[in-house]
Coordinates of C-alpha atoms in Angstrom, one line a residue:
M107 CA 87.9 96.8 127.3
D108 CA 87.8 100.3 126.2
K109 CA 91.3 100.3 128.3
L110 CA 92.6 97.3 126.3
A111 CA 91.6 99.0 123.0
R112 CA 93.7 101.9 123.5
D113 CA 96.6 99.8 125.1
F114 CA 96.6 97.9 121.8
A115 CA 95.6 100.6 119.3
D116 CA 98.7 100.6 117.4
S117 CA 98.8 96.5 117.5
V118 CA 95.3 95.2 116.8
H119 CA 92.0 96.0 115.2
W120 CA 89.1 96.0 117.3
L121 CA 85.4 95.2 116.4
F122 CA 82.8 95.2 118.8
I123 CA 79.3 93.8 118.0
Y124 CA 76.5 95.6 119.1
T125 CA 73.8 92.6 119.9
R126 CA 71.6 94.2 122.1
E127 CA 71.8 96.8 125.3
P128 CA 74.5 95.3 127.6
H129 CA 73.0 97.2 130.7
P130 CA 69.2 97.3 130.7
D131 CA 69.1 97.2 134.4
D132 CA 71.2 100.6 134.5
F133 CA 69.0 101.9 131.4
P134 CA 65.8 101.1 131.6
D135 CA 65.3 103.1 128.9
H136 CA 67.1 100.8 126.8
R137 CA 65.4 97.6 126.9
A138 CA 64.8 95.0 124.0
H139 CA 65.1 96.9 120.6
R140 CA 61.6 97.0 118.8
S141 CA 63.5 98.6 115.6
I142 CA 66.8 98.4 113.6
E143 CA 66.6 102.2 114.3
Q144 CA 66.3 101.9 117.8
K145 CA 69.2 99.5 118.0
Y146 CA 71.2 101.7 116.2
Q147 CA 70.7 104.8 118.4
H148 CA 71.0 102.5 121.5
A149 CA 74.5 101.7 120.1
R150 CA 75.0 105.1 119.6
D151 CA 73.7 106.0 122.8
M152 CA 76.4 103.4 124.6
R153 CA 79.4 104.7 122.4
D154 CA 78.6 108.2 123.5
R155 CA 78.0 106.8 127.2
H156 CA 81.4 104.9 127.0
S157 CA 83.3 107.2 125.0
T158 CA 84.9 103.9 123.3
P159 CA 87.5 103.9 120.8
R160 CA 86.4 100.5 119.5
Q161 CA 84.4 100.3 115.9
I162 CA 81.2 99.5 116.9
L163 CA 79.0 96.7 114.5
I164 CA 75.6 96.3 114.9
D165 CA 74.2 93.1 114.7
D166 CA 70.8 92.4 112.7
L167 CA 67.4 92.9 115.1
D168 CA 67.1 89.3 115.3
G169 CA 70.7 88.8 116.5
A170 CA 72.0 86.4 114.0
V171 CA 75.9 87.2 114.5
H172 CA 75.1 86.6 118.2
R173 CA 73.6 83.4 117.7
E174 CA 76.3 82.2 115.4
W175 CA 79.2 83.1 117.4
G176 CA 77.8 81.6 120.3
G177 CA 74.6 83.5 121.6
L178 CA 76.1 84.2 125.0
A179 CA 75.9 87.6 126.8
N180 CA 79.7 88.7 127.1
M181 CA 81.5 86.6 124.9
S182 CA 85.4 87.7 123.8
W183 CA 86.9 86.8 120.5
V184 CA 90.5 87.3 119.5
I185 CA 91.3 86.3 116.0
D186 CA 94.8 86.6 114.9
H187 CA 96.4 87.9 111.4
T188 CA 95.8 85.1 109.5
G189 CA 92.1 85.1 110.4
R190 CA 92.1 82.1 112.7
V191 CA 90.3 81.8 116.4
A192 CA 93.2 82.6 118.7
Y193 CA 91.2 83.0 121.8
K194 CA 87.5 82.6 122.5
A195 CA 85.8 83.4 126.4
G196 CA 82.0 82.8 127.0
W197 CA 83.1 86.0 129.8
T198 CA 84.9 89.2 129.1
V199 CA 88.2 89.0 131.5
E200 CA 90.4 91.7 131.1
S201 CA 93.7 89.6 132.2
D202 CA 93.0 86.8 130.0
I203 CA 92.3 89.1 127.0
R204 CA 95.2 91.2 127.5
E205 CA 97.7 87.7 127.8
S206 CA 96.2 86.6 124.9
L207 CA 96.3 90.1 122.6
E208 CA 99.9 89.5 124.1
D209 CA 100.7 86.5 122.7
V210 CA 98.8 86.8 119.4
V211 CA 100.6 90.2 118.8
R212 CA 104.1 88.2 120.0
V213 CA 103.5 85.5 117.2
R214 CA 102.9 88.0 114.4
E215 CA 106.0 89.4 115.5
I216 CA 107.6 85.9 115.2
K217 CA 106.3 84.7 111.9
R218 CA 107.2 87.9 110.0
K219 CA 110.5 87.9 110.9
A220 CA 110.9 84.1 110.0
A221 CA 109.0 85.3 106.9
E222 CA 111.4 87.8 106.3
S223 CA 114.7 85.1 106.9
G224 CA 112.6 82.2 104.9
A225 CA 112.3 80.2 107.8
I226 CA 109.0 78.7 108.1
T227 CA 107.2 78.7 111.5
P228 CA 105.3 76.1 112.5
P229 CA 101.3 76.5 113.5
Y230 CA 100.7 78.3 116.9
Y231 CA 97.6 77.3 118.6
V232 CA 96.2 77.9 122.1
E233 CA 93.3 76.8 123.8
T234 CA 92.6 76.9 127.4
L235 CA 89.7 76.4 129.9
S236 CA 88.8 78.4 133.2
L237 CA 86.4 78.2 135.7
R238 CA 85.9 81.7 137.4
A239 CA 83.4 80.9 140.9
S240 CA 80.6 83.8 140.8
K241 CA 80.2 85.7 143.8
R242 CA 76.9 85.7 145.6
S243 CA 75.6 87.9 147.8

């Protein structure tokens, strides 16, 4: 995701909502948060560990935003320039998100050019469903 954030830095705004430690098995000292201060520190640790260019927002201690927006561990959302959800997935797949971002940026430019000429463009909407087989060891 950080590579995508760098690749699209001039085209889109990135928000990463820190809901809980994404890799608790890799970082046993970063288990469930017991205070909001601890959650903030864990988010800073994650930011520093990965040198992420994404802006990080921190969910409340009970995870209200996480639950409201799907509640899955690794969801991804692309919201277009009008505030409409253009893509959502229950799992983060770089190639799928890249394709969605390319579509959103392309459609935004088409709409801008059309508006400059006085043309009206129809709404743009794509919905996909993909199944990823998990690998079992």
